[in-house]
Short mmCIF file of N, CA, C and O in Angstrom, two decimals:
data_model
loop_
_atom_site.label_atom_id
_atom_site.label_comp_id
_atom_site.label_asym_id
_atom_site.label_seq_id
_atom_site.Cartn_x
_atom_site.Cartn_y
_atom_site.Cartn_z
N MET J 94 4.98 35.99 3.03
CA MET J 94 5.28 36.17 1.87
C MET J 94 5.85 34.65 1.80
O MET J 94 6.66 34.42 2.70
N PRO J 95 5.65 34.01 0.28
CA PRO J 95 6.51 33.05 -0.05
C PRO J 95 7.74 32.82 0.15
O PRO J 95 8.62 33.73 -0.27
N ARG J 96 8.83 32.05 0.58
CA ARG J 96 9.74 32.01 0.58
C ARG J 96 10.79 31.02 -0.66
O ARG J 96 9.85 29.98 -0.96
N GLY J 97 11.72 31.01 -0.89
CA GLY J 97 12.48 29.78 -1.80
C GLY J 97 11.90 30.16 -3.33
O GLY J 97 10.85 30.81 -3.73
N SER J 98 12.93 29.51 -4.11
CA SER J 98 12.16 29.23 -5.34
C SER J 98 11.25 28.56 -6.09
O SER J 98 10.88 27.50 -5.39
N LYS J 99 10.51 29.19 -7.16
CA LYS J 99 9.63 28.28 -7.35
C LYS J 99 9.71 27.15 -8.89
O LYS J 99 9.22 26.81 -9.43
N ASP J 100 11.14 27.56 -8.52
CA ASP J 100 11.78 26.52 -10.21
C ASP J 100 11.23 24.85 -10.11
O ASP J 100 11.00 24.36 -11.18
N LYS J 101 10.89 24.08 -9.08
CA LYS J 101 10.63 22.91 -8.81
C LYS J 101 9.21 22.61 -8.84
O LYS J 101 9.05 21.44 -9.01
N TYR J 102 8.57 23.66 -9.03
CA TYR J 102 7.19 23.67 -9.12
C TYR J 102 6.90 23.29 -10.98
O TYR J 102 7.60 23.78 -11.80
N THR J 103 5.55 22.25 -11.06
CA THR J 103 5.34 22.35 -12.43
C THR J 103 4.39 23.32 -12.85
O THR J 103 3.90 24.35 -12.16
N ASP J 104 4.48 23.60 -14.62
CA ASP J 104 3.77 24.81 -14.95
C ASP J 104 2.35 24.27 -14.29
O ASP J 104 1.91 25.66 -14.14
N LYS J 105 1.56 23.44 -14.17
CA LYS J 105 0.64 23.13 -13.56
C LYS J 105 0.20 23.87 -12.39
O LYS J 105 -0.92 24.52 -11.99
N GLN J 106 1.17 23.64 -11.29
CA GLN J 106 1.01 23.64 -10.25
C GLN J 106 1.55 25.59 -9.98
O GLN J 106 0.92 26.51 -9.57
N LYS J 107 2.35 26.36 -10.87
CA LYS J 107 2.09 27.55 -10.45
C LYS J 107 1.28 28.73 -11.27
O LYS J 107 0.75 29.01 -11.04
N ARG J 108 0.37 27.63 -12.90
CA ARG J 108 -1.03 28.19 -12.96
C ARG J 108 -1.72 28.04 -12.31
O ARG J 108 -2.85 29.36 -11.74
N LYS J 109 -2.08 27.43 -11.17
CA LYS J 109 -2.99 27.07 -10.02
C LYS J 109 -2.94 28.10 -9.15
O LYS J 109 -3.52 28.86 -8.68
N ALA J 110 -1.43 28.38 -8.60
CA ALA J 110 -1.21 29.18 -7.42
C ALA J 110 -1.34 30.55 -7.98
O ALA J 110 -2.20 31.28 -7.43
N GLU J 111 -1.33 31.25 -9.43
CA GLU J 111 -1.87 32.58 -9.84
C GLU J 111 -3.14 32.34 -9.81
O GLU J 111 -3.31 33.88 -9.87
N HIS J 112 -3.94 31.64 -10.04
CA HIS J 112 -5.13 31.58 -10.02
C HIS J 112 -6.22 31.90 -9.15
O HIS J 112 -6.95 32.93 -8.65
N ILE J 113 -5.27 30.92 -7.84
CA ILE J 113 -5.75 31.11 -6.57
C ILE J 113 -5.24 32.67 -6.06
O ILE J 113 -6.14 33.13 -4.94
N GLU J 114 -4.44 33.23 -6.38
CA GLU J 114 -3.99 35.17 -5.75
C GLU J 114 -4.45 35.59 -6.17
O GLU J 114 -4.97 36.16 -5.86
N GLU J 115 -4.67 35.62 -7.57
CA GLU J 115 -5.93 36.20 -8.44
C GLU J 115 -7.21 36.55 -7.76
O GLU J 115 -7.94 37.27 -7.41
N SER J 116 -7.77 35.00 -7.10
CA SER J 116 -9.06 34.89 -6.63
C SER J 116 -8.92 35.90 -4.75
O SER J 116 -9.83 36.34 -4.96
N TYR J 117 -8.32 35.63 -4.71
CA TYR J 117 -7.62 36.89 -3.08
C TYR J 117 -7.85 37.81 -3.25
O TYR J 117 -8.07 38.42 -2.15
N GLU J 118 -6.70 38.12 -4.50
CA GLU J 118 -6.74 39.68 -4.62
C GLU J 118 -8.11 39.91 -4.88
O GLU J 118 -8.51 41.70 -4.39
N SER J 119 -9.11 39.32 -5.69
CA SER J 119 -10.52 40.15 -5.97
C SER J 119 -11.38 40.14 -4.71
O SER J 119 -11.89 40.76 -4.92
N ARG J 120 -10.93 39.52 -3.33
CA ARG J 120 -11.77 39.63 -2.45
C ARG J 120 -11.04 40.42 -1.19
O ARG J 120 -11.53 40.73 -0.39
N GLY J 121 -10.07 41.46 -1.98
CA GLY J 121 -9.27 42.49 -1.27
C GLY J 121 -8.27 42.14 -0.44
O GLY J 121 -8.31 42.96 0.54
N VAL J 122 -7.52 40.38 -0.53
CA VAL J 122 -6.34 40.33 0.40
C VAL J 122 -5.45 41.13 -0.29
O VAL J 122 -5.48 40.80 -1.55
N SER J 123 -3.96 41.63 0.80
CA SER J 123 -3.12 41.89 0.08
C SER J 123 -2.69 41.51 -0.70
O SER J 123 -2.31 39.68 -0.81
N LYS J 124 -1.58 41.85 -2.32
CA LYS J 124 -0.82 41.01 -2.76
C LYS J 124 0.43 39.62 -2.10
O LYS J 124 0.22 38.92 -2.30
N GLY J 125 0.95 40.58 -1.18
CA GLY J 125 1.98 39.16 -0.67
C GLY J 125 1.22 38.50 0.65
O GLY J 125 1.50 37.20 0.08
N GLU J 126 -0.26 38.37 1.09
CA GLU J 126 -0.98 37.66 1.85
C GLU J 126 -1.38 36.70 0.96
O GLU J 126 -1.44 35.77 1.01
N ALA J 127 -1.97 37.25 -0.47
CA ALA J 127 -2.57 36.33 -1.74
C ALA J 127 -1.30 35.60 -2.01
O ALA J 127 -1.97 34.53 -2.29
N GLU J 128 -0.63 35.88 -2.27
CA GLU J 128 0.66 34.98 -3.03
C GLU J 128 1.01 33.83 -1.84
O GLU J 128 1.10 32.72 -2.34
N ALA J 129 1.22 34.10 -0.66
CA ALA J 129 1.50 33.16 0.62
C ALA J 129 0.32 32.72 0.42
O ALA J 129 0.69 30.96 0.48
N ARG J 130 -1.14 32.70 0.89
CA ARG J 130 -1.69 31.57 0.63
C ARG J 130 -2.34 30.93 -0.43
O ARG J 130 -2.28 29.54 -0.36
N ALA J 131 -1.96 31.18 -1.40
CA ALA J 131 -2.16 30.38 -2.79
C ALA J 131 -1.06 29.38 -2.85
O ALA J 131 -1.40 28.01 -3.08
N TRP J 132 0.08 30.10 -2.66
CA TRP J 132 1.47 28.69 -2.42
C TRP J 132 1.03 27.87 -1.04
O TRP J 132 1.38 26.37 -1.69
N ALA J 133 0.72 28.21 -0.21
CA ALA J 133 0.04 27.17 0.77
C ALA J 133 -0.84 26.22 0.24
O ALA J 133 -0.52 25.17 0.51
N THR J 134 -1.70 26.91 -0.47
CA THR J 134 -2.67 25.63 -1.18
C THR J 134 -2.43 25.01 -1.91
O THR J 134 -2.80 23.79 -2.01
N VAL J 135 -1.80 25.22 -2.66
CA VAL J 135 -1.28 24.60 -3.87
C VAL J 135 -0.01 23.45 -3.16
O VAL J 135 -0.22 22.45 -3.58
N ASN J 136 0.63 23.82 -2.27
CA ASN J 136 2.05 22.73 -1.33
C ASN J 136 0.57 21.95 -0.49
O ASN J 136 1.18 20.52 -0.54
N LYS J 137 -0.17 22.49 -0.22
CA LYS J 137 -1.15 21.31 0.93
C LYS J 137 -1.89 20.48 -0.14
O LYS J 137 -2.28 18.92 0.11
N GLN J 138 -2.17 20.94 -1.48
CA GLN J 138 -3.17 19.75 -2.31
C GLN J 138 -1.91 19.18 -3.10
O GLN J 138 -2.53 17.75 -3.22
N SER J 139 -0.55 19.50 -3.38
CA SER J 139 -0.08 18.47 -4.61
C SER J 139 1.48 17.97 -3.85
O SER J 139 2.00 17.54 -4.41
N GLY J 140 1.45 18.71 -2.34
CA GLY J 140 2.42 18.11 -1.54
C GLY J 140 3.85 18.68 -2.07
O GLY J 140 5.35 18.25 -2.04
N GLY J 141 3.79 20.18 -2.21
CA GLY J 141 5.17 20.66 -2.82
C GLY J 141 5.57 20.65 -4.36
O GLY J 141 4.80 20.41 -5.07
N GLY J 142 6.79 21.33 -4.62
CA GLY J 142 7.11 20.96 -6.17
C GLY J 142 7.65 19.81 -6.88
O GLY J 142 6.54 18.68 -6.30
N GLU J 143 7.66 19.76 -7.94
CA GLU J 143 7.69 18.45 -8.76
C GLU J 143 8.28 17.46 -7.79
O GLU J 143 9.12 17.62 -7.26
N ARG J 144 7.59 16.18 -8.06
CA ARG J 144 8.23 15.27 -7.95
C ARG J 144 8.19 14.01 -8.55
O ARG J 144 7.47 14.19 -9.56
N LYS J 145 9.08 12.85 -8.38
CA LYS J 145 9.02 11.83 -8.94
C LYS J 145 8.17 10.45 -8.25
O LYS J 145 8.67 10.52 -7.04
N GLY J 146 7.08 10.40 -8.83
CA GLY J 146 6.42 9.14 -8.08
C GLY J 146 7.15 8.13 -7.76
O GLY J 146 7.64 7.68 -7.88
N GLY J 147 5.83 7.45 -6.79
CA GLY J 147 6.37 6.24 -6.10
C GLY J 147 7.95 5.90 -5.33
O GLY J 147 8.39 6.86 -4.49
N SER J 148 8.15 5.03 -5.23
CA SER J 148 9.03 4.62 -4.01
C SER J 148 10.84 4.91 -4.88
O SER J 148 11.43 4.28 -4.24
N GLY J 149 10.74 4.93 -6.06
CA GLY J 149 12.13 5.12 -6.52
C GLY J 149 12.43 3.76 -7.32
O GLY J 149 13.18 3.69 -8.24
N GLN J 150 11.48 2.86 -7.37
CA GLN J 150 12.15 1.46 -8.42
C GLN J 150 11.27 1.84 -9.54
O GLN J 150 9.90 1.84 -9.53
N LYS J 151 11.87 1.26 -10.92
CA LYS J 151 10.79 1.34 -12.36
C LYS J 151 11.23 -0.10 -12.31
O LYS J 151 12.21 -0.49 -12.16
N LYS J 152 9.90 -0.35 -12.92
CA LYS J 152 10.16 -2.03 -13.72
C LYS J 152 9.60 -1.71 -14.67
O LYS J 152 9.02 -0.40 -15.50
N SER J 153 10.18 -2.48 -15.95
CA SER J 153 9.99 -2.39 -17.69
C SER J 153 8.41 -2.57 -17.62
O SER J 153 7.74 -3.63 -16.52
N PRO J 154 7.82 -2.32 -18.23
CA PRO J 154 6.49 -2.92 -18.81
C PRO J 154 6.23 -4.13 -18.61
O PRO J 154 5.49 -5.04 -18.32
N GLU J 155 7.83 -4.83 -19.22
CA GLU J 155 7.43 -6.26 -19.45
C GLU J 155 7.42 -7.07 -18.14
O GLU J 155 6.77 -8.22 -18.01
N LYS J 156 7.92 -6.59 -17.10
CA LYS J 156 8.50 -7.10 -15.92
C LYS J 156 7.06 -7.17 -15.12
O LYS J 156 6.39 -7.79 -14.61
N LYS J 157 6.31 -5.69 -15.53
CA LYS J 157 5.00 -5.64 -14.60
C LYS J 157 3.91 -6.63 -15.22
O LYS J 157 2.99 -6.95 -14.65
N ALA J 158 4.04 -6.42 -16.92
CA ALA J 158 3.10 -7.44 -17.28
C ALA J 158 3.24 -8.89 -16.28
O ALA J 158 2.02 -9.52 -16.52
N ALA J 159 4.35 -9.04 -16.51
CA ALA J 159 4.80 -11.19 -16.08
C ALA J 159 4.33 -11.03 -14.81
O ALA J 159 3.84 -11.99 -14.49
N ALA J 160 4.54 -9.96 -14.07
CA ALA J 160 4.32 -10.11 -12.05
C ALA J 160 2.74 -10.33 -11.82
O ALA J 160 2.32 -11.06 -11.49
N ARG J 161 1.97 -9.28 -12.78
CA ARG J 161 0.76 -9.15 -12.88
C ARG J 161 0.20 -10.49 -13.13
O ARG J 161 -0.60 -11.01 -12.57
N LYS J 162 0.69 -10.68 -14.44
CA LYS J 162 0.26 -12.64 -14.94
C LYS J 162 0.25 -13.37 -13.51
O LYS J 162 -0.44 -14.29 -13.87
N SER J 163 1.82 -13.40 -13.15
CA SER J 163 2.09 -14.15 -12.38
C SER J 163 1.00 -14.19 -10.81
O SER J 163 0.62 -15.32 -10.51
N SER J 164 0.92 -12.89 -10.71
CA SER J 164 -0.08 -12.72 -9.38
C SER J 164 -1.52 -13.46 -10.08
O SER J 164 -2.20 -14.07 -9.02
N ALA J 165 -1.73 -12.77 -10.68
CA ALA J 165 -3.40 -13.52 -11.26
C ALA J 165 -3.37 -14.99 -10.92
O ALA J 165 -4.37 -15.48 -10.70
N ARG J 166 -2.33 -15.49 -11.57
CA ARG J 166 -2.67 -16.97 -12.18
C ARG J 166 -2.89 -18.03 -10.53
O ARG J 166 -3.15 -18.62 -10.35
N ARG J 167 -1.50 -17.18 -9.68
CA ARG J 167 -1.52 -17.32 -8.25
C ARG J 167 -2.88 -17.26 -7.32
O ARG J 167 -3.14 -18.27 -6.72
N ALA J 168 -3.74 -16.13 -7.39
CA ALA J 168 -4.99 -16.04 -6.83
C ALA J 168 -5.67 -16.70 -7.50
O ALA J 168 -6.60 -17.24 -7.00
N ALA J 169 -5.99 -17.41 -9.15
CA ALA J 169 -7.05 -17.76 -9.49
C ALA J 169 -7.05 -19.60 -9.20
O ALA J 169 -7.66 -20.00 -8.75
N GLU J 170 -5.41 -19.92 -8.79
CA GLU J 170 -5.13 -21.42 -7.97
C GLU J 170 -5.60 -21.28 -6.76
O GLU J 170 -6.24 -22.51 -6.18
N THR J 171 -5.37 -20.17 -5.96
CA THR J 171 -6.07 -20.32 -4.72
C THR J 171 -7.78 -20.33 -4.40
O THR J 171 -8.24 -21.29 -3.74
N ARG J 172 -8.27 -19.67 -5.66
CA ARG J 172 -9.76 -19.70 -5.52
C ARG J 172 -10.16 -21.22 -5.89
O ARG J 172 -11.10 -21.77 -5.77
N GLU J 173 -9.42 -21.78 -6.62
CA GLU J 173 -10.01 -23.03 -7.10
C GLU J 173 -9.24 -23.94 -6.13
O GLU J 173 -9.78 -25.28 -6.40
N GLY J 174 -8.82 -24.17 -5.54
CA GLY J 174 -8.66 -25.22 -4.09
C GLY J 174 -7.35 -25.97 -4.62
O GLY J 174 -7.20 -26.85 -3.53
N VAL J 175 -6.54 -25.31 -5.44
CA VAL J 175 -5.27 -25.97 -5.29
C VAL J 175 -4.34 -25.60 -4.28
O VAL J 175 -4.06 -24.67 -4.37
N PRO J 176 -3.87 -26.39 -3.93
CA PRO J 176 -3.13 -26.62 -2.44
C PRO J 176 -1.61 -25.87 -2.49
O PRO J 176 -0.92 -25.63 -3.81
N ARG J 177 -1.45 -25.15 -2.05
CA ARG J 177 -0.18 -24.26 -2.26
C ARG J 177 1.05 -24.84 -1.85
O ARG J 177 0.96 -25.92 -0.90
N PRO J 178 2.15 -24.33 -2.20
CA PRO J 178 3.28 -25.64 -2.20
C PRO J 178 3.76 -25.53 -1.10
O PRO J 178 3.75 -24.40 -0.31
N GLY J 179 3.51 -26.45 -0.06
CA GLY J 179 4.55 -26.98 1.05
C GLY J 179 3.04 -26.85 2.18
O GLY J 179 3.10 -26.73 3.45
N SER J 180 2.05 -26.62 1.53
CA SER J 180 0.95 -26.72 2.54
C SER J 180 0.47 -28.28 2.76
O SER J 180 0.50 -28.81 1.89
N LYS J 181 0.04 -28.33 4.04
CA LYS J 181 -0.18 -29.99 4.12
C LYS J 181 -1.81 -29.86 4.11
O LYS J 181 -2.86 -29.24 4.21
N LEU J 182 -2.03 -31.14 4.07
CA LEU J 182 -3.90 -31.45 4.12
C LEU J 182 -4.49 -31.03 4.94
O LEU J 182 -5.54 -30.73 5.32
N GLU J 183 -3.62 -31.56 6.23
CA GLU J 183 -4.51 -30.88 7.86
C GLU J 183 -4.74 -29.79 7.73
O GLU J 183 -5.66 -29.12 8.02
N SER J 184 -4.02 -29.10 7.37
CA SER J 184 -4.12 -27.15 7.10
C SER J 184 -5.44 -26.50 6.45
O SER J 184 -5.82 -25.35 6.37
N MET J 185 -5.78 -27.67 5.12
CA MET J 185 -6.77 -27.30 4.24
C MET J 185 -7.91 -26.93 4.82
O MET J 185 -8.09 -27.85 5.83
N THR J 186 -9.28 -26.56 4.29
CA THR J 186 -10.28 -26.51 5.11
C THR J 186 -11.28 -27.80 3.82
O THR J 186 -10.84 -27.89 3.15
N ARG J 187 -12.17 -28.06 4.65
CA ARG J 187 -13.11 -29.30 4.01
C ARG J 187 -13.21 -28.73 2.43
O ARG J 187 -12.83 -29.65 1.39
N PRO J 188 -13.97 -27.72 2.26
CA PRO J 188 -14.22 -27.28 0.76
C PRO J 188 -12.64 -27.00 0.11
O PRO J 188 -13.21 -27.66 -1.09
N GLU J 189 -11.51 -27.12 0.51
CA GLU J 189 -10.49 -27.27 -0.31
C GLU J 189 -10.32 -28.61 -0.74
O GLU J 189 -9.90 -29.03 -1.61
N LEU J 190 -10.27 -29.18 0.21
CA LEU J 190 -10.04 -30.70 0.18
C LEU J 190 -10.87 -31.47 -0.77
O LEU J 190 -10.87 -32.23 -1.60
N MET J 191 -12.46 -31.09 -0.72
CA MET J 191 -13.17 -31.46 -1.57
C MET J 191 -12.88 -31.35 -3.35
O MET J 191 -12.88 -32.19 -4.11
N ASP J 192 -12.45 -30.35 -3.55
CA ASP J 192 -12.07 -29.42 -4.59
C ASP J 192 -10.63 -30.51 -5.32
O ASP J 192 -10.89 -31.04 -6.26
N LEU J 193 -9.79 -30.65 -4.08
CA LEU J 193 -8.65 -31.66 -4.55
C LEU J 193 -9.47 -32.96 -5.02
O LEU J 193 -8.73 -33.31 -5.78
N ALA J 194 -10.05 -33.33 -4.02
CA ALA J 194 -10.60 -34.58 -4.56
C ALA J 194 -11.56 -34.81 -5.54
O ALA J 194 -11.35 -35.77 -6.46
N ARG J 195 -12.08 -34.05 -5.90
CA ARG J 195 -13.03 -33.56 -7.37
C ARG J 195 -11.74 -33.66 -8.27
O ARG J 195 -12.02 -34.48 -9.48
N LYS J 196 -10.59 -33.09 -8.23
CA LYS J 196 -9.81 -33.04 -9.34
C LYS J 196 -9.44 -34.43 -9.70
O LYS J 196 -8.67 -34.62 -10.64
N ARG J 197 -8.90 -35.14 -7.89
CA ARG J 197 -8.41 -36.29 -8.18
C ARG J 197 -9.51 -37.25 -8.78
O ARG J 197 -9.07 -38.68 -8.64
N ASP J 198 -10.66 -37.20 -8.92
CA ASP J 198 -11.58 -38.21 -9.01
C ASP J 198 -11.73 -38.91 -8.23
O ASP J 198 -11.67 -40.14 -8.23
N ILE J 199 -12.23 -38.66 -7.12
CA ILE J 199 -11.86 -39.54 -5.76
C ILE J 199 -13.52 -40.05 -5.61
O ILE J 199 -14.33 -39.13 -5.64
N ARG J 200 -13.94 -41.34 -5.72
CA ARG J 200 -15.03 -41.82 -5.64
C ARG J 200 -15.62 -41.40 -3.75
O ARG J 200 -14.79 -41.54 -3.48
N GLY J 201 -17.06 -41.25 -3.86
CA GLY J 201 -17.63 -41.10 -2.57
C GLY J 201 -16.97 -39.92 -1.67
O GLY J 201 -17.39 -40.02 -0.65
N ARG J 202 -16.63 -38.85 -2.44
CA ARG J 202 -15.83 -37.56 -1.79
C ARG J 202 -17.35 -36.98 -1.06
O ARG J 202 -17.07 -36.22 -0.05
N SER J 203 -18.42 -36.78 -1.97
CA SER J 203 -19.24 -35.88 -1.49
C SER J 203 -20.08 -36.41 0.03
O SER J 203 -20.33 -35.56 0.73
N THR J 204 -19.69 -37.58 1.06
CA THR J 204 -20.37 -38.30 1.79
C THR J 204 -19.23 -37.95 3.00
O THR J 204 -19.26 -38.51 4.06
N MET J 205 -17.98 -38.05 2.60
CA MET J 205 -16.67 -37.98 3.38
C MET J 205 -16.53 -36.80 4.53
O MET J 205 -17.17 -35.50 4.34
N ARG J 206 -16.12 -37.05 5.82
CA ARG J 206 -15.40 -35.79 6.20
C ARG J 206 -14.81 -35.25 5.90
O ARG J 206 -13.40 -35.92 5.31
N LYS J 207 -14.01 -34.35 6.82
CA LYS J 207 -12.77 -34.14 6.80
C LYS J 207 -11.78 -35.01 6.71
O LYS J 207 -10.52 -34.81 5.93
N ALA J 208 -11.39 -35.77 7.73
CA ALA J 208 -10.57 -36.67 8.19
C ALA J 208 -10.60 -37.64 7.13
O ALA J 208 -9.59 -38.56 6.77
N GLU J 209 -11.79 -38.17 6.95
CA GLU J 209 -11.66 -39.26 5.47
C GLU J 209 -11.27 -38.48 4.49
O GLU J 209 -10.73 -39.49 3.36
N LEU J 210 -11.46 -37.38 3.97
CA LEU J 210 -11.35 -36.87 2.54
C LEU J 210 -9.38 -36.80 3.02
O LEU J 210 -8.77 -36.79 1.71
N ILE J 211 -8.91 -36.49 3.99
CA ILE J 211 -7.29 -36.43 4.47
C ILE J 211 -6.78 -37.46 3.88
O ILE J 211 -6.16 -37.77 3.40
N GLU J 212 -7.28 -38.67 4.55
CA GLU J 212 -7.02 -40.47 4.33
C GLU J 212 -7.15 -40.69 3.08
O GLU J 212 -6.11 -40.88 2.47
N ALA J 213 -8.03 -40.35 2.14
CA ALA J 213 -7.92 -40.38 0.91
C ALA J 213 -7.29 -39.66 -0.17
O ALA J 213 -6.80 -40.41 -1.17
N LEU J 214 -7.02 -38.27 -0.06
CA LEU J 214 -5.97 -37.78 -0.49
C LEU J 214 -4.63 -38.20 -0.55
O LEU J 214 -3.46 -37.87 -1.10
N GLY J 215 -4.10 -38.47 1.06
CA GLY J 215 -2.75 -38.62 1.34
C GLY J 215 -2.28 -40.07 0.73
O GLY J 215 -2.21 -40.50 0.03
#
């Protein structure tokens, strides 16, 4: 037999439990057992009573949009080979150095080795 108040459950969860309970009863399960199984199923599927989703931190739509735009910009810069602030040329890969050399229009970059690119960019 289910225990406790069902006030915290949403209307959808209550309808779902009722439907499941009716299904069990039509198969010959007793009323109490059918109700217990129905609420156990609802709890397993939806995690119990009504919940406020997320971590509890709410951001305004404007802040969400700004954060998303900033994140997208940083990701695009990383893809384009723009060095991150504070990164040293030595820690960059050759393709990243080549992109940077192309942006700075350094002549002869296509034949340079990594060490030569670092020297030319430094």
